[in-house]
């Protein structure tokens, strides 16, 4: 995209101290880089524990990165002291997974939504007026401002969480699994709301989720994470339509297809075991112990994230990226390197 990015993340890493006296350090995020353009949605997907939330929290500075940089609107904000961060907090907001546990149960909705405005200098009357407007904007009844969070359903509570995030007029919202805790029927309503708000307000989203169908619907581009690294990133149509990384193909092959005949015919790639611990990542390509295509070089050399052909917008971190339709489209993918799949160890 030719526009100047609203957000640029470069080589972001987060190493947590191990839990327990002799525990190994946990490399939760290991060299993550991406851009988000104004008004764009980048989806971030991957199995539990791959580092999605840690990445999101570093961007909004809820966590201090171990190394790497976060540039917002052309300004490096990685090490800004809290005082200097205050004006940026208006522009960079977060929506959390569990709406009820992220809203203070003792406060009224009016307090919850207007708090960020009071922090940024609005008068009490102005903040309340704005809170009522925000209630309406997210599809809630402004007369319910004096209720407490437990008086709302999960979907309504998430609307309150969204209203709170929007109070200060952000340009980028990091939404960390914003619909995962909700009933399926309610998920669609919240996704619709987020799409409408994006169109009306020109918001950019980092949309974190493990549900690939939800991400497909909302995102312009998608990044697939595995064990703290991005293994594939690119325009939605490329990554979903022609996944190049064996891990992306496996994830996509597990997404149910609406057409029962296509569902029966499709090739399903079952991954062996769970992801390894980020406290002891495997050498070489960290996906190699689970990869159906792993060869000797994979066990030794970490594959860099790179484009696979001139003019290609999608990058992939694999020594033997695949090309061809997505698994489930009825055709088998081909090996771009001309190789013949897994070698015998
Ligand atoms: N404060 C912490 N201290 C130590 N380890 C942590 C801490 N926070 C996260 N981790 C570890 O870092 C890794 C990445 O965690 P993270 O929460 O970012 O993953 P995630 O992709 O968001 O997972 P999920 O889909 O379950 O939300 C995990 O192995 C997790 O156990
Ligand atoms: S580099 Fe090798 S092990 Fe890693 S994903 Fe590619 S083929 Fe599989
Ligand atoms: Mg998470």
CSV table of C-alpha atoms and ligand atoms in Angstrom, one decimal:
chain,number,residue,atom,x,y,z
A,1,UNK,CA,0.0,0.0,0.0
A,2,UNK,CA,1.4,3.4,-0.9
A,3,UNK,CA,-0.1,5.4,2.0
A,4,UNK,CA,2.2,6.2,4.9
A,5,UNK,CA,1.5,3.6,7.5
A,6,UNK,CA,-0.4,4.6,10.6
A,7,UNK,CA,1.4,2.0,12.6
A,8,UNK,CA,4.8,0.3,11.9
A,9,UNK,CA,6.1,-2.5,14.0
A,10,UNK,CA,9.6,-3.6,13.5
A,11,UNK,CA,11.4,-6.6,15.0
A,12,UNK,CA,9.3,-6.5,18.0
A,13,UNK,CA,10.3,-9.0,20.7
A,14,UNK,CA,9.0,-9.8,24.2
A,15,UNK,CA,10.9,-12.1,26.5
A,16,UNK,CA,9.2,-12.9,29.8
A,17,UNK,CA,11.1,-14.1,32.8
A,18,UNK,CA,10.3,-17.8,33.4
A,19,UNK,CA,7.8,-18.7,36.1
A,20,UNK,CA,9.5,-20.4,39.0
A,21,UNK,CA,13.1,-20.0,40.2
A,22,UNK,CA,14.9,-22.1,37.5
A,23,UNK,CA,12.4,-21.7,34.7
A,24,UNK,CA,13.6,-20.7,31.2
A,25,UNK,CA,12.8,-17.3,29.8
A,26,UNK,CA,9.8,-17.2,27.5
A,27,UNK,CA,10.3,-15.7,24.1
A,28,UNK,CA,6.6,-14.8,23.6
A,29,UNK,CA,7.2,-12.6,20.6
A,30,UNK,CA,10.2,-13.1,18.5
A,31,UNK,CA,10.9,-10.4,15.8
A,32,UNK,CA,7.5,-9.4,14.6
A,33,UNK,CA,7.2,-6.7,11.9
A,34,UNK,CA,4.2,-5.3,10.0
A,35,UNK,CA,2.5,-2.1,9.0
A,36,UNK,CA,-1.1,-1.0,9.2
A,37,UNK,CA,-2.4,1.8,6.9
A,38,UNK,CA,-5.0,4.4,8.0
A,39,UNK,CA,-8.4,2.9,7.9
A,40,UNK,CA,-7.1,-0.6,7.3
A,41,UNK,CA,-7.7,-3.9,9.2
A,42,UNK,CA,-4.9,-6.3,9.7
A,43,UNK,CA,-6.0,-9.7,11.1
A,44,UNK,CA,-3.7,-11.5,13.4
A,45,UNK,CA,-4.3,-15.2,13.8
A,46,UNK,CA,-2.6,-18.3,15.3
A,47,UNK,CA,-3.1,-20.9,17.9
A,48,UNK,CA,-3.3,-20.2,21.6
A,49,UNK,CA,-0.1,-18.9,23.1
A,50,UNK,CA,1.6,-17.9,19.8
A,51,UNK,CA,2.0,-14.3,21.1
A,52,UNK,CA,-1.0,-12.4,19.6
A,53,UNK,CA,-2.1,-10.7,22.8
A,54,UNK,CA,1.5,-9.9,23.8
A,55,UNK,CA,2.0,-8.2,20.4
A,56,UNK,CA,-1.2,-6.2,20.8
A,57,UNK,CA,-0.4,-5.1,24.3
A,58,UNK,CA,3.1,-3.9,23.3
A,59,UNK,CA,1.5,-1.8,20.5
A,60,UNK,CA,-0.7,0.1,23.0
A,61,UNK,CA,2.1,0.2,25.5
A,62,UNK,CA,0.4,-1.9,28.1
A,63,UNK,CA,3.7,-3.9,27.9
A,64,UNK,CA,7.2,-2.6,27.4
A,65,UNK,CA,8.8,-4.5,24.5
A,66,UNK,CA,12.2,-6.2,25.2
A,67,UNK,CA,13.4,-4.9,21.8
A,68,UNK,CA,12.2,-3.6,18.5
A,69,UNK,CA,10.2,-0.5,17.7
A,70,UNK,CA,6.6,0.7,17.5
A,71,UNK,CA,6.1,3.7,15.2
A,72,UNK,CA,2.7,5.5,15.3
A,73,UNK,CA,1.9,8.1,12.7
A,74,UNK,CA,5.6,8.5,11.9
A,75,UNK,CA,6.7,8.8,15.5
A,76,UNK,CA,8.7,6.2,17.4
A,77,UNK,CA,6.7,5.6,20.6
A,78,UNK,CA,8.5,2.5,21.8
A,79,UNK,CA,10.2,4.2,24.7
A,80,UNK,CA,8.1,7.3,25.3
A,81,UNK,CA,7.7,8.0,29.0
A,82,UNK,CA,4.1,7.6,30.3
A,83,UNK,CA,3.7,11.4,30.5
A,84,UNK,CA,4.5,11.8,26.8
A,85,UNK,CA,2.2,8.9,26.0
A,86,UNK,CA,-0.9,10.6,27.4
A,87,UNK,CA,-1.9,12.5,24.2
A,88,UNK,CA,-1.3,9.3,22.2
A,89,UNK,CA,-3.6,7.3,24.4
A,90,UNK,CA,-6.4,9.2,22.8
A,91,UNK,CA,-5.5,7.7,19.4
A,92,UNK,CA,-4.5,4.2,20.3
A,93,UNK,CA,-7.2,2.2,22.1
A,94,UNK,CA,-7.8,-1.4,22.9
A,95,UNK,CA,-10.9,-3.6,23.0
A,96,UNK,CA,-10.6,-6.8,25.1
A,97,UNK,CA,-11.9,-10.3,24.8
A,98,UNK,CA,-14.1,-10.7,27.9
A,99,UNK,CA,-16.3,-7.6,28.1
A,100,UNK,CA,-17.6,-8.2,31.6
A,101,UNK,CA,-14.2,-8.7,33.2
A,102,UNK,CA,-12.7,-5.7,31.4
A,103,UNK,CA,-15.4,-3.4,32.7
A,104,UNK,CA,-15.3,-2.2,36.4
A,105,UNK,CA,-18.5,-3.8,37.9
A,106,UNK,CA,-18.8,-1.1,40.6
A,107,UNK,CA,-19.0,1.7,38.1
A,108,UNK,CA,-21.9,2.9,36.1
A,109,UNK,CA,-21.7,2.8,32.3
A,110,UNK,CA,-21.6,6.6,32.3
A,111,UNK,CA,-18.5,6.5,34.4
A,112,UNK,CA,-16.9,3.7,32.4
A,113,UNK,CA,-17.4,5.5,29.1
A,114,UNK,CA,-16.7,9.0,30.2
A,115,UNK,CA,-13.6,8.2,32.3
A,116,UNK,CA,-11.1,8.5,29.4
A,117,UNK,CA,-12.7,11.9,28.5
A,118,UNK,CA,-12.3,13.2,32.1
A,119,UNK,CA,-8.7,12.0,32.1
A,120,UNK,CA,-8.2,14.1,28.9
A,121,UNK,CA,-9.7,17.2,30.4
A,122,UNK,CA,-13.4,17.2,29.4
A,123,UNK,CA,-15.9,18.7,31.9
A,124,UNK,CA,-18.3,16.3,33.7
A,125,UNK,CA,-21.3,17.6,31.7
A,126,UNK,CA,-19.5,17.4,28.4
A,127,UNK,CA,-18.2,13.8,29.2
A,128,UNK,CA,-21.8,12.7,30.1
A,129,UNK,CA,-23.2,14.2,26.9
A,130,UNK,CA,-20.5,12.4,24.9
A,131,UNK,CA,-21.1,9.1,26.7
A,132,UNK,CA,-24.8,9.3,25.7
A,133,UNK,CA,-23.8,9.9,22.1
A,134,UNK,CA,-21.4,7.0,22.2
A,135,UNK,CA,-24.1,4.7,23.6
A,136,UNK,CA,-26.3,5.5,20.6
A,137,UNK,CA,-23.4,5.1,18.2
A,138,UNK,CA,-22.8,1.5,19.4
A,139,UNK,CA,-26.5,0.6,19.4
A,140,UNK,CA,-27.3,1.0,23.1
A,141,UNK,CA,-30.0,3.0,24.7
A,142,UNK,CA,-28.6,6.3,26.2
A,143,UNK,CA,-31.1,6.1,29.0
A,144,UNK,CA,-29.2,3.1,30.3
A,145,UNK,CA,-26.1,5.1,31.2
A,146,UNK,CA,-26.7,4.8,34.9
A,147,UNK,CA,-26.8,1.0,34.9
A,148,UNK,CA,-23.9,-1.2,35.9
A,149,UNK,CA,-22.2,-3.7,33.6
A,150,UNK,CA,-23.9,-6.8,35.1
A,151,UNK,CA,-27.2,-5.5,33.9
A,152,UNK,CA,-26.1,-6.0,30.3
A,153,UNK,CA,-25.7,-9.1,28.2
A,154,UNK,CA,-22.3,-10.2,26.9
A,155,UNK,CA,-22.9,-8.6,23.5
A,156,UNK,CA,-24.2,-5.4,25.1
A,157,UNK,CA,-21.2,-5.3,27.4
A,158,UNK,CA,-18.9,-5.6,24.5
A,159,UNK,CA,-20.7,-2.6,22.9
A,160,UNK,CA,-19.9,-0.7,26.1
A,161,UNK,CA,-16.2,-1.8,25.8
A,162,UNK,CA,-16.2,-0.5,22.2
A,163,UNK,CA,-17.9,2.8,23.3
A,164,UNK,CA,-15.2,3.3,25.9
A,165,UNK,CA,-12.5,2.6,23.4
A,166,UNK,CA,-14.0,5.1,21.0
A,167,UNK,CA,-14.6,7.9,23.6
A,168,UNK,CA,-11.4,9.7,22.8
A,169,UNK,CA,-11.7,9.5,19.0
A,170,UNK,CA,-8.9,6.9,18.3
A,171,UNK,CA,-7.5,6.2,14.8
A,172,UNK,CA,-6.2,2.7,15.7
A,173,UNK,CA,-8.0,0.1,17.8
A,174,UNK,CA,-6.3,-3.1,18.8
A,175,UNK,CA,-9.2,-5.5,19.2
A,176,UNK,CA,-7.9,-8.6,21.1
A,177,UNK,CA,-10.4,-11.5,20.3
A,178,UNK,CA,-13.3,-9.0,20.6
A,179,UNK,CA,-16.0,-11.6,19.8
A,180,UNK,CA,-14.4,-14.9,21.0
A,181,UNK,CA,-16.2,-14.8,24.4
A,182,UNK,CA,-19.6,-14.2,22.7
A,183,UNK,CA,-22.4,-16.5,21.4
A,184,UNK,CA,-22.1,-17.1,17.7
A,185,UNK,CA,-25.3,-15.2,16.9
A,186,UNK,CA,-24.0,-12.2,18.9
A,187,UNK,CA,-20.5,-12.4,17.3
A,188,UNK,CA,-22.0,-11.4,13.9
A,189,UNK,CA,-23.7,-8.3,15.4
A,190,UNK,CA,-20.5,-7.1,17.0
A,191,UNK,CA,-18.5,-7.7,13.8
A,192,UNK,CA,-21.1,-5.7,11.9
A,193,UNK,CA,-20.9,-2.9,14.4
A,194,UNK,CA,-17.1,-2.8,14.2
A,195,UNK,CA,-17.3,-2.7,10.4
A,196,UNK,CA,-19.9,0.1,10.5
A,197,UNK,CA,-17.8,2.1,13.0
A,198,UNK,CA,-14.7,1.6,10.8
A,199,UNK,CA,-16.5,3.0,7.7
A,200,UNK,CA,-18.0,5.9,9.7
A,201,UNK,CA,-15.0,6.9,11.7
A,202,UNK,CA,-12.1,5.8,9.4
A,203,UNK,CA,-10.7,3.5,12.1
A,204,UNK,CA,-7.8,1.2,11.6
A,205,UNK,CA,-7.9,-2.2,13.4
A,206,UNK,CA,-5.5,-4.8,14.5
A,207,UNK,CA,-8.0,-7.6,14.8
A,208,UNK,CA,-6.7,-10.5,16.8
A,209,UNK,CA,-8.6,-13.8,16.7
A,210,UNK,CA,-8.1,-17.5,16.4
A,211,UNK,CA,-11.3,-17.9,14.3
A,212,UNK,CA,-10.1,-17.6,10.7
A,213,UNK,CA,-13.6,-17.2,9.4
A,214,UNK,CA,-14.2,-14.1,11.4
A,215,UNK,CA,-10.8,-12.6,10.4
A,216,UNK,CA,-11.5,-13.4,6.8
A,217,UNK,CA,-14.7,-11.4,7.0
A,218,UNK,CA,-13.2,-8.3,8.6
A,219,UNK,CA,-9.6,-7.9,7.4
A,220,UNK,CA,-7.9,-6.4,4.4
A,221,UNK,CA,-4.6,-8.2,5.2
A,222,UNK,CA,-3.8,-11.0,7.5
A,223,UNK,CA,-0.7,-12.1,9.5
A,224,UNK,CA,-0.4,-15.7,10.7
A,225,UNK,CA,1.7,-16.2,13.8
A,226,UNK,CA,3.4,-19.3,15.1
A,227,UNK,CA,5.5,-19.5,18.2
A,228,UNK,CA,6.1,-15.7,18.4
A,229,UNK,CA,6.8,-15.2,14.7
A,230,UNK,CA,4.9,-14.2,11.7
A,231,UNK,CA,5.0,-17.1,9.2
A,232,UNK,CA,2.8,-15.6,6.5
A,233,UNK,CA,1.5,-12.1,5.9
A,234,UNK,CA,-0.3,-10.5,3.0
A,235,UNK,CA,-3.5,-9.5,1.4
A,236,UNK,CA,-6.5,-11.5,2.5
A,237,UNK,CA,-7.2,-12.9,-0.9
A,238,UNK,CA,-3.6,-14.2,-1.3
A,239,UNK,CA,-3.3,-15.8,2.2
A,240,UNK,CA,-6.8,-17.3,2.2
A,241,UNK,CA,-7.0,-18.2,-1.5
A,242,UNK,CA,-3.4,-19.4,-2.0
A,243,UNK,CA,-1.8,-20.1,1.4
A,244,UNK,CA,1.9,-20.7,1.0
A,245,UNK,CA,3.0,-21.7,4.5
A,246,UNK,CA,2.2,-25.3,5.6
A,247,UNK,CA,0.9,-24.0,8.9
A,248,UNK,CA,-1.5,-21.6,7.2
A,249,UNK,CA,-2.7,-24.4,5.0
A,250,UNK,CA,-3.3,-26.6,8.0
A,251,UNK,CA,-5.2,-23.9,9.9
A,252,UNK,CA,-7.4,-23.2,6.8
A,253,UNK,CA,-8.0,-26.9,6.2
A,254,UNK,CA,-9.6,-27.0,9.7
A,255,UNK,CA,-12.2,-24.2,8.9
A,256,UNK,CA,-15.6,-25.8,8.3
A,257,UNK,CA,-16.9,-25.1,4.8
A,258,UNK,CA,-20.6,-24.1,4.4
A,259,UNK,CA,-21.2,-26.5,1.5
A,260,UNK,CA,-21.5,-30.1,2.8
A,261,UNK,CA,-20.2,-31.6,-0.5
A,262,UNK,CA,-17.1,-29.4,-0.5
A,263,UNK,CA,-16.6,-30.2,3.2
A,264,UNK,CA,-16.6,-34.0,2.5
A,265,UNK,CA,-14.3,-33.6,-0.5
A,266,UNK,CA,-11.7,-31.4,1.0
A,267,UNK,CA,-8.3,-32.5,2.2
A,268,UNK,CA,-7.8,-31.9,5.9
A,269,UNK,CA,-4.3,-31.4,7.2
A,270,UNK,CA,-4.1,-32.6,10.8
A,271,UNK,CA,-1.1,-31.2,12.7
A,272,UNK,CA,0.7,-33.6,15.1
A,273,UNK,CA,0.8,-32.5,18.7
A,274,UNK,CA,0.6,-29.0,20.3
A,275,UNK,CA,2.9,-26.1,19.6
A,276,UNK,CA,6.2,-26.4,21.4
A,277,UNK,CA,6.8,-24.1,24.4
A,278,UNK,CA,8.2,-20.7,23.6
A,279,UNK,CA,10.6,-21.3,26.5
A,280,UNK,CA,12.3,-24.0,24.4
A,281,UNK,CA,11.6,-23.3,20.7
A,282,UNK,CA,12.9,-25.9,18.2
A,283,UNK,CA,16.0,-25.0,16.2
A,284,UNK,CA,15.8,-24.0,12.5
A,285,UNK,CA,12.2,-23.5,11.4
A,286,UNK,CA,10.3,-23.7,14.7
A,287,UNK,CA,7.4,-25.4,12.9
A,288,UNK,CA,9.5,-28.3,11.7
A,289,UNK,CA,8.5,-30.9,14.4
A,290,UNK,CA,4.8,-30.6,13.2
A,291,UNK,CA,5.4,-29.8,9.5
A,292,UNK,CA,4.3,-32.5,7.0
A,293,UNK,CA,7.0,-31.1,4.6
A,294,UNK,CA,10.0,-30.8,6.9
A,295,UNK,CA,13.4,-31.6,5.4
A,296,UNK,CA,16.9,-31.6,6.8
A,297,UNK,CA,17.5,-27.9,6.1
A,298,UNK,CA,14.3,-27.0,8.0
A,299,UNK,CA,15.8,-28.4,11.2
A,300,UNK,CA,18.9,-26.2,10.9
A,301,UNK,CA,18.1,-23.0,9.1
A,302,UNK,CA,15.4,-20.6,10.2
A,303,UNK,CA,13.5,-19.5,7.1
A,304,UNK,CA,13.3,-15.7,6.6
A,305,UNK,CA,10.0,-14.0,6.0
A,306,UNK,CA,10.1,-13.0,2.3
A,307,UNK,CA,8.2,-12.7,-0.9
A,308,UNK,CA,8.2,-15.8,-3.1
A,309,UNK,CA,7.9,-14.2,-6.6
A,310,UNK,CA,8.3,-10.8,-8.2
A,311,UNK,CA,5.2,-8.6,-7.8
A,312,UNK,CA,3.9,-10.8,-5.0
A,313,UNK,CA,2.5,-8.9,-2.0
A,314,UNK,CA,2.4,-11.8,0.4
A,315,UNK,CA,5.5,-12.8,2.4
A,316,UNK,CA,6.1,-16.3,3.8
A,317,UNK,CA,8.7,-17.8,6.1
A,318,UNK,CA,9.2,-21.3,4.7
A,319,UNK,CA,12.1,-22.9,2.7
A,320,UNK,CA,9.5,-24.8,0.6
A,321,UNK,CA,6.5,-22.6,0.2
A,322,UNK,CA,3.5,-24.0,-1.6
A,323,UNK,CA,1.4,-22.5,-4.3
A,324,UNK,CA,-2.0,-23.5,-5.5
A,325,UNK,CA,-5.6,-23.3,-4.3
A,326,UNK,CA,-6.4,-23.4,-0.6
A,327,UNK,CA,-6.9,-26.8,1.0
A,328,UNK,CA,-10.6,-27.5,0.7
A,329,UNK,CA,-10.9,-26.0,-2.8
A,330,UNK,CA,-10.7,-29.5,-4.2
A,331,UNK,CA,-7.2,-29.2,-5.7
A,332,UNK,CA,-4.0,-30.1,-4.1
A,333,UNK,CA,-1.3,-27.5,-3.8
A,334,UNK,CA,2.0,-27.7,-5.5
A,335,UNK,CA,5.4,-27.2,-4.1
A,336,UNK,CA,6.9,-24.0,-5.4
A,337,UNK,CA,10.4,-25.3,-5.0
A,338,UNK,CA,9.7,-28.3,-7.2
A,339,UNK,CA,10.4,-30.7,-4.3
A,340,UNK,CA,8.4,-33.7,-3.5
A,341,UNK,CA,7.3,-33.2,0.1
A,342,UNK,CA,8.8,-34.7,3.2
A,343,UNK,CA,12.2,-36.4,3.0
A,344,UNK,CA,12.9,-39.5,5.1
A,345,UNK,CA,14.9,-38.5,8.2
B,1,LIG,N1,3.3,-12.2,31.9
B,1,LIG,C1,3.8,-13.3,31.4
B,1,LIG,N2,4.8,-14.0,31.9
B,1,LIG,C2,5.3,-15.1,31.4
B,1,LIG,N3,4.8,-15.7,30.2
B,1,LIG,C3,3.8,-15.1,29.6
B,1,LIG,C4,3.2,-13.9,30.2
B,1,LIG,N4,2.2,-13.5,29.3
B,1,LIG,C5,2.2,-14.4,28.3
B,1,LIG,N5,3.1,-15.3,28.5
B,1,LIG,C6,3.4,-16.4,27.6
B,1,LIG,O1,3.7,-15.9,26.3
B,1,LIG,C7,3.2,-16.7,25.3
B,1,LIG,C8,2.3,-15.9,24.4
B,1,LIG,O2,1.1,-15.5,25.1
B,1,LIG,P1,0.0,-14.6,24.5
B,1,LIG,O3,-1.0,-14.4,25.6
B,1,LIG,O4,0.5,-13.4,23.8
B,1,LIG,O5,-0.6,-15.6,23.4
B,1,LIG,P2,-1.9,-15.5,22.5
B,1,LIG,O6,-1.6,-15.8,21.2
B,1,LIG,O7,-2.6,-14.3,22.8
B,1,LIG,O8,-2.8,-16.8,23.1
B,1,LIG,P3,-4.4,-16.9,23.3
B,1,LIG,O9,-4.9,-17.3,21.9
B,1,LIG,O10,-4.5,-18.1,24.3
B,1,LIG,O11,-4.9,-15.6,23.8
B,1,LIG,C9,2.5,-17.9,26.0
B,1,LIG,O12,3.4,-18.9,26.0
B,1,LIG,C10,2.2,-17.3,27.4
B,1,LIG,O13,2.2,-18.4,28.3
B,2,LIG,S1,10.6,-24.3,6.4
B,2,LIG,FE1,10.4,-26.5,6.3
B,2,LIG,S2,9.6,-27.2,8.3
B,2,LIG,FE2,9.3,-25.0,8.1
B,2,LIG,S3,7.3,-24.7,7.3
B,2,LIG,FE3,8.6,-24.7,5.5
B,2,LIG,S4,8.8,-26.9,4.9
B,2,LIG,FE4,7.9,-26.9,6.9
B,3,LIG,MG1,-4.5,-13.8,23.6
